[in-house]
mmCIF file of N, CA and C in Angstrom:
data_model
loop_
_atom_site.group_PDB
_atom_site.id
_atom_site.type_symbol
_atom_site.label_atom_id
_atom_site.label_comp_id
_atom_site.label_asym_id
_atom_site.label_seq_id
_atom_site.Cartn_x
_atom_site.Cartn_y
_atom_site.Cartn_z
ATOM 1 N N MET A 8 0.881 -1.350 0.062
ATOM 2 C CA MET A 8 0.099 0.040 0.071
ATOM 3 C C MET A 8 0.969 1.398 0.012
ATOM 4 N N ALA A 9 1.892 1.155 0.694
ATOM 5 C CA ALA A 9 2.725 2.299 0.873
ATOM 6 C C ALA A 9 3.392 2.649 -0.446
ATOM 7 N N THR A 10 3.791 1.670 -1.038
ATOM 8 C CA THR A 10 4.479 1.873 -2.433
ATOM 9 C C THR A 10 3.656 2.439 -3.422
ATOM 10 N N THR A 11 2.429 1.772 -3.643
ATOM 11 C CA THR A 11 1.361 2.445 -4.465
ATOM 12 C C THR A 11 1.425 3.941 -4.100
ATOM 13 N N THR A 12 1.088 4.121 -3.007
ATOM 14 C CA THR A 12 1.056 5.896 -2.661
ATOM 15 C C THR A 12 2.458 6.443 -3.133
ATOM 16 N N LYS A 13 3.588 6.046 -2.710
ATOM 17 C CA LYS A 13 4.810 6.520 -3.363
ATOM 18 C C LYS A 13 5.010 6.705 -4.644
ATOM 19 N N ILE A 14 4.503 5.676 -5.701
ATOM 20 C CA ILE A 14 4.307 5.570 -7.072
ATOM 21 C C ILE A 14 3.326 6.666 -7.385
ATOM 22 N N PHE A 15 2.244 6.714 -6.704
ATOM 23 C CA PHE A 15 1.024 7.643 -7.244
ATOM 24 C C PHE A 15 1.824 9.244 -6.906
ATOM 25 N N GLY A 16 2.200 9.443 -6.077
ATOM 26 C CA GLY A 16 2.713 10.777 -5.582
ATOM 27 C C GLY A 16 3.738 11.152 -6.615
ATOM 28 N N PHE A 17 4.791 10.095 -6.875
ATOM 29 C CA PHE A 17 5.826 10.450 -8.157
ATOM 30 C C PHE A 17 5.125 10.801 -9.273
ATOM 31 N N VAL A 18 4.128 9.975 -9.772
ATOM 32 C CA VAL A 18 3.417 10.187 -10.979
ATOM 33 C C VAL A 18 2.907 11.775 -11.053
ATOM 34 N N LEU A 19 2.163 11.927 -10.126
ATOM 35 C CA LEU A 19 1.466 13.123 -9.892
ATOM 36 C C LEU A 19 2.380 14.480 -9.818
ATOM 37 N N LEU A 20 3.540 14.285 -9.369
ATOM 38 C CA LEU A 20 4.651 15.110 -9.242
ATOM 39 C C LEU A 20 5.176 15.540 -10.493
ATOM 40 N N VAL A 21 5.240 14.469 -11.333
ATOM 41 C CA VAL A 21 5.997 14.490 -12.694
ATOM 42 C C VAL A 21 4.879 15.029 -13.572
ATOM 43 N N ILE A 22 3.680 14.824 -13.618
ATOM 44 C CA ILE A 22 2.580 15.518 -14.487
ATOM 45 C C ILE A 22 2.419 16.673 -14.087
ATOM 46 N N THR A 23 2.431 17.016 -12.908
ATOM 47 C CA THR A 23 2.453 18.582 -12.487
ATOM 48 C C THR A 23 3.577 19.332 -12.738
ATOM 49 N N THR A 24 4.972 19.086 -12.692
ATOM 50 C CA THR A 24 5.996 19.563 -13.120
ATOM 51 C C THR A 24 5.882 19.755 -14.905
ATOM 52 N N PHE A 25 5.639 18.651 -15.815
ATOM 53 C CA PHE A 25 5.414 18.887 -16.970
ATOM 54 C C PHE A 25 4.591 19.991 -17.122
ATOM 55 N N MET A 26 3.203 19.577 -16.713
ATOM 56 C CA MET A 26 2.290 20.787 -16.976
ATOM 57 C C MET A 26 2.515 22.179 -16.692
ATOM 58 N N ALA A 27 3.629 22.465 -15.454
ATOM 59 C CA ALA A 27 3.873 23.773 -15.428
ATOM 60 C C ALA A 27 4.833 23.978 -16.133
ATOM 61 N N LEU A 28 5.739 23.561 -16.578
ATOM 62 C CA LEU A 28 6.953 23.658 -17.660
ATOM 63 C C LEU A 28 6.239 23.894 -19.174
ATOM 64 N N SER A 29 5.381 23.261 -19.747
ATOM 65 C CA SER A 29 4.863 23.403 -20.741
ATOM 66 C C SER A 29 3.997 24.827 -20.682
ATOM 67 N N VAL A 30 3.199 25.095 -19.732
ATOM 68 C CA VAL A 30 2.762 26.338 -19.580
ATOM 69 C C VAL A 30 3.524 27.647 -19.858
ATOM 70 N N SER A 31 4.734 27.373 -19.017
ATOM 71 C CA SER A 31 5.539 28.434 -19.124
ATOM 72 C C SER A 31 6.510 28.824 -20.335
ATOM 73 N N CYS A 32 6.392 27.521 -21.170
ATOM 74 C CA CYS A 32 7.264 27.581 -22.302
ATOM 75 C C CYS A 32 6.716 28.107 -23.633
ATOM 76 N N SER A 33 5.175 27.474 -23.438
ATOM 77 C CA SER A 33 4.063 27.962 -24.703
ATOM 78 C C SER A 33 3.438 29.349 -24.646
ATOM 79 N N SER A 34 3.671 29.868 -23.321
ATOM 80 C CA SER A 34 2.852 31.263 -23.248
ATOM 81 C C SER A 34 3.683 32.183 -24.405
ATOM 82 N N ALA A 35 2.558 32.794 -25.262
ATOM 83 C CA ALA A 35 3.219 33.976 -26.059
ATOM 84 C C ALA A 35 2.643 35.294 -25.616
ATOM 85 N N THR A 36 3.439 36.378 -25.852
ATOM 86 C CA THR A 36 3.031 37.449 -25.260
ATOM 87 C C THR A 36 2.605 38.559 -26.733
ATOM 88 N N VAL A 37 1.459 39.220 -26.186
ATOM 89 C CA VAL A 37 1.083 39.930 -27.458
ATOM 90 C C VAL A 37 1.579 41.330 -27.144
ATOM 91 N N TYR A 38 2.146 42.191 -27.818
ATOM 92 C CA TYR A 38 3.094 43.462 -27.531
ATOM 93 C C TYR A 38 2.217 44.553 -28.585
ATOM 94 N N LYS A 39 1.700 45.558 -27.918
ATOM 95 C CA LYS A 39 1.088 46.716 -28.777
ATOM 96 C C LYS A 39 2.283 47.718 -29.000
ATOM 97 N N VAL A 40 2.734 47.830 -30.123
ATOM 98 C CA VAL A 40 3.835 48.541 -30.487
ATOM 99 C C VAL A 40 3.581 49.876 -30.089
ATOM 100 N N GLY A 41 4.709 50.578 -29.408
ATOM 101 C CA GLY A 41 4.393 51.937 -28.625
ATOM 102 C C GLY A 41 3.457 51.928 -27.875
ATOM 103 N N ASP A 42 3.135 50.779 -26.888
ATOM 104 C CA ASP A 42 2.236 50.773 -25.768
ATOM 105 C C ASP A 42 1.093 51.715 -26.044
ATOM 106 N N SER A 43 0.790 52.371 -24.891
ATOM 107 C CA SER A 43 -0.706 53.411 -25.107
ATOM 108 C C SER A 43 -0.602 54.458 -26.466
ATOM 109 N N ASP A 44 0.437 54.670 -26.928
ATOM 110 C CA ASP A 44 0.602 55.568 -28.062
ATOM 111 C C ASP A 44 0.491 54.980 -29.006
ATOM 112 N N GLY A 45 0.622 53.888 -29.236
ATOM 113 C CA GLY A 45 0.425 53.212 -30.736
ATOM 114 C C GLY A 45 1.832 53.354 -31.453
ATOM 115 N N TRP A 46 1.546 52.879 -32.683
ATOM 116 C CA TRP A 46 2.814 53.067 -33.698
ATOM 117 C C TRP A 46 2.575 54.579 -34.037
ATOM 118 N N THR A 47 4.189 54.875 -34.076
ATOM 119 C CA THR A 47 4.215 56.466 -34.164
ATOM 120 C C THR A 47 5.495 56.791 -34.436
ATOM 121 N N THR A 48 6.019 57.782 -35.212
ATOM 122 C CA THR A 48 7.258 58.260 -35.559
ATOM 123 C C THR A 48 7.133 59.809 -34.710
ATOM 124 N N LYS A 49 7.233 59.642 -33.355
ATOM 125 C CA LYS A 49 7.231 60.994 -32.450
ATOM 126 C C LYS A 49 8.635 61.568 -32.953
ATOM 127 N N ASP A 50 9.694 60.815 -32.607
ATOM 128 C CA ASP A 50 11.107 61.173 -33.256
ATOM 129 C C ASP A 50 12.009 59.830 -33.432
ATOM 130 N N GLU A 51 12.802 59.960 -33.777
ATOM 131 C CA GLU A 51 13.995 58.760 -34.429
ATOM 132 C C GLU A 51 14.327 57.967 -32.983
ATOM 133 N N THR A 52 14.330 58.332 -32.004
ATOM 134 C CA THR A 52 14.620 57.532 -30.815
ATOM 135 C C THR A 52 13.586 56.974 -30.238
ATOM 136 N N TYR A 53 12.160 57.223 -30.489
ATOM 137 C CA TYR A 53 11.010 56.444 -29.570
ATOM 138 C C TYR A 53 10.960 55.196 -29.860
ATOM 139 N N ASN A 54 10.912 54.767 -31.061
ATOM 140 C CA ASN A 54 10.867 52.921 -30.799
ATOM 141 C C ASN A 54 11.875 52.382 -30.281
ATOM 142 N N TYR A 55 13.086 52.752 -30.405
ATOM 143 C CA TYR A 55 14.391 52.134 -30.087
ATOM 144 C C TYR A 55 14.067 51.995 -28.336
ATOM 145 N N PHE A 56 13.722 53.139 -27.886
ATOM 146 C CA PHE A 56 13.316 52.852 -26.146
ATOM 147 C C PHE A 56 12.240 52.394 -25.766
ATOM 148 N N TRP A 57 11.296 52.233 -26.823
ATOM 149 C CA TRP A 57 10.115 51.528 -26.433
ATOM 150 C C TRP A 57 10.532 49.908 -26.333
ATOM 151 N N VAL A 58 11.536 49.496 -27.387
ATOM 152 C CA VAL A 58 11.835 48.013 -27.414
ATOM 153 C C VAL A 58 12.954 47.642 -26.543
ATOM 154 N N GLU A 59 13.753 48.717 -25.916
ATOM 155 C CA GLU A 59 14.996 48.404 -25.014
ATOM 156 C C GLU A 59 14.311 47.588 -23.792
ATOM 157 N N ASP A 60 13.322 47.529 -23.246
ATOM 158 C CA ASP A 60 12.896 46.791 -21.935
ATOM 159 C C ASP A 60 12.223 45.454 -22.442
ATOM 160 N N LYS A 61 12.125 45.230 -23.754
ATOM 161 C CA LYS A 61 11.045 43.877 -24.015
ATOM 162 C C LYS A 61 11.897 42.852 -24.223
ATOM 163 N N GLU A 62 11.416 41.516 -24.154
ATOM 164 C CA GLU A 62 12.259 40.316 -24.538
ATOM 165 C C GLU A 62 11.376 39.589 -25.207
ATOM 166 N N PHE A 63 11.589 39.795 -26.857
ATOM 167 C CA PHE A 63 10.668 38.997 -27.533
ATOM 168 C C PHE A 63 10.844 37.369 -27.651
ATOM 169 N N HIS A 64 10.115 36.408 -28.028
ATOM 170 C CA HIS A 64 10.303 35.038 -28.049
ATOM 171 C C HIS A 64 9.458 34.631 -29.441
ATOM 172 N N VAL A 65 9.739 33.516 -29.895
ATOM 173 C CA VAL A 65 9.242 32.669 -30.997
ATOM 174 C C VAL A 65 7.620 32.695 -30.441
ATOM 175 N N GLY A 66 6.634 33.247 -31.391
ATOM 176 C CA GLY A 66 5.244 32.886 -30.881
ATOM 177 C C GLY A 66 4.973 34.159 -30.555
ATOM 178 N N ASP A 67 5.467 35.318 -30.006
ATOM 179 C CA ASP A 67 4.998 36.410 -29.620
ATOM 180 C C ASP A 67 4.339 37.142 -31.040
ATOM 181 N N SER A 68 3.328 37.980 -30.716
ATOM 182 C CA SER A 68 2.778 38.750 -31.342
ATOM 183 C C SER A 68 3.067 40.362 -31.435
ATOM 184 N N LEU A 69 3.266 40.850 -32.517
ATOM 185 C CA LEU A 69 3.323 42.556 -32.444
ATOM 186 C C LEU A 69 1.935 43.061 -33.063
ATOM 187 N N VAL A 70 1.246 44.264 -32.352
ATOM 188 C CA VAL A 70 0.177 44.665 -32.558
ATOM 189 C C VAL A 70 0.391 46.196 -32.945
ATOM 190 N N PHE A 71 0.185 46.629 -34.309
ATOM 191 C CA PHE A 71 0.477 47.879 -34.617
ATOM 192 C C PHE A 71 -0.864 48.568 -34.990
ATOM 193 N N GLU A 72 -0.820 49.536 -34.191
ATOM 194 C CA GLU A 72 -2.235 50.447 -34.122
ATOM 195 C C GLU A 72 -1.467 51.610 -34.329
ATOM 196 N N TYR A 73 -2.106 52.344 -35.330
ATOM 197 C CA TYR A 73 -1.873 53.632 -35.899
ATOM 198 C C TYR A 73 -2.853 54.349 -36.764
ATOM 199 N N ASP A 74 -2.684 55.815 -36.908
ATOM 200 C CA ASP A 74 -3.230 56.580 -37.685
ATOM 201 C C ASP A 74 -3.028 56.485 -38.986
ATOM 202 N N PRO A 75 -3.841 55.861 -39.762
ATOM 203 C CA PRO A 75 -3.719 55.628 -41.270
ATOM 204 C C PRO A 75 -3.422 56.899 -42.083
ATOM 205 N N LEU A 76 -3.834 58.195 -41.620
ATOM 206 C CA LEU A 76 -3.778 59.614 -42.298
ATOM 207 C C LEU A 76 -2.084 59.942 -42.158
ATOM 208 N N PHE A 77 -1.335 59.170 -41.086
ATOM 209 C CA PHE A 77 -0.073 60.088 -40.962
ATOM 210 C C PHE A 77 0.886 58.707 -41.031
ATOM 211 N N ASN A 78 0.596 57.625 -40.801
ATOM 212 C CA ASN A 78 1.606 56.188 -40.857
ATOM 213 C C ASN A 78 0.815 55.142 -41.664
ATOM 214 N N ASP A 79 1.873 54.156 -42.018
ATOM 215 C CA ASP A 79 1.111 52.810 -42.652
ATOM 216 C C ASP A 79 2.116 51.653 -42.173
ATOM 217 N N VAL A 80 1.646 50.368 -42.140
ATOM 218 C CA VAL A 80 2.545 49.461 -41.945
ATOM 219 C C VAL A 80 2.085 48.359 -42.856
ATOM 220 N N THR A 81 3.122 47.790 -43.654
ATOM 221 C CA THR A 81 3.099 47.016 -44.568
ATOM 222 C C THR A 81 3.638 45.558 -44.255
ATOM 223 N N GLN A 82 2.975 44.404 -44.408
ATOM 224 C CA GLN A 82 3.559 43.270 -44.092
ATOM 225 C C GLN A 82 4.314 42.542 -45.382
ATOM 226 N N VAL A 83 5.187 42.097 -45.616
ATOM 227 C CA VAL A 83 6.443 41.646 -46.373
ATOM 228 C C VAL A 83 6.515 40.428 -46.490
ATOM 229 N N SER A 84 7.016 39.792 -47.371
ATOM 230 C CA SER A 84 7.560 38.321 -47.473
ATOM 231 C C SER A 84 8.739 38.454 -46.841
ATOM 232 N N GLY A 85 9.380 37.369 -46.667
ATOM 233 C CA GLY A 85 10.943 37.174 -46.328
ATOM 234 C C GLY A 85 11.909 37.242 -47.346
ATOM 235 N N ALA A 86 11.202 37.044 -48.468
ATOM 236 C CA ALA A 86 12.038 37.170 -49.858
ATOM 237 C C ALA A 86 12.076 38.399 -50.146
ATOM 238 N N LEU A 87 11.076 39.485 -50.005
ATOM 239 C CA LEU A 87 11.093 40.720 -50.403
ATOM 240 C C LEU A 87 12.130 41.341 -49.311
ATOM 241 N N VAL A 88 12.074 41.281 -48.038
ATOM 242 C CA VAL A 88 12.845 41.764 -47.001
ATOM 243 C C VAL A 88 14.711 41.501 -47.677
ATOM 244 N N LEU A 89 14.841 40.589 -48.117
ATOM 245 C CA LEU A 89 16.163 40.150 -48.647
ATOM 246 C C LEU A 89 16.732 41.375 -49.546
ATOM 247 N N HIS A 90 15.713 41.792 -50.225
ATOM 248 C CA HIS A 90 15.991 42.730 -51.253
ATOM 249 C C HIS A 90 16.122 44.025 -50.692
ATOM 250 N N PHE A 91 15.912 44.439 -49.797
ATOM 251 C CA PHE A 91 16.165 45.681 -48.992
ATOM 252 C C PHE A 91 17.664 45.720 -48.100
ATOM 253 N N GLN A 92 18.323 46.754 -48.242
ATOM 254 C CA GLN A 92 19.311 47.215 -47.424
ATOM 255 C C GLN A 92 19.000 47.705 -46.012
ATOM 256 N N VAL A 93 19.185 47.036 -45.265
ATOM 257 C CA VAL A 93 18.700 47.124 -43.940
ATOM 258 C C VAL A 93 20.080 48.115 -43.078
ATOM 259 N N LEU A 94 19.419 49.217 -42.846
ATOM 260 C CA LEU A 94 20.641 50.141 -42.310
ATOM 261 C C LEU A 94 20.201 50.187 -40.771
ATOM 262 N N PRO A 95 21.274 50.655 -39.883
ATOM 263 C CA PRO A 95 21.269 50.572 -38.247
ATOM 264 C C PRO A 95 20.219 51.987 -38.447
ATOM 265 N N LEU A 96 19.370 52.032 -37.349
ATOM 266 C CA LEU A 96 18.445 53.113 -36.715
ATOM 267 C C LEU A 96 19.508 54.189 -36.320
ATOM 268 N N PHE A 97 20.191 53.607 -35.463
ATOM 269 C CA PHE A 97 21.076 54.485 -34.550
ATOM 270 C C PHE A 97 22.739 54.134 -34.718
ATOM 271 N N ASN A 98 23.524 54.977 -34.272
ATOM 272 C CA ASN A 98 25.148 54.457 -34.415
ATOM 273 C C ASN A 98 25.182 54.490 -32.889
ATOM 274 N N LEU A 99 25.249 53.377 -32.385
ATOM 275 C CA LEU A 99 25.279 53.121 -30.771
ATOM 276 C C LEU A 99 26.885 52.808 -30.659
#
């Protein structure tokens, strides 16, 4: 009887640990770019400082809320991105 209880306790511990790890590993974060201000071009450093305290992971999402009268956001393919020359935003 004691052996069965120990086995059951061990199995319960393994299942609980697995569930805790899978939740923490699979949770994605949704970021609103620019936080309450939304996507903006206030100045050349605004978006740099916004991203500074973020830690992005695979599966996270970026939400761009913007005023279409002043800004736009376009989704492009990876192949199209390779055709652009990416310049650093800042000389750090």
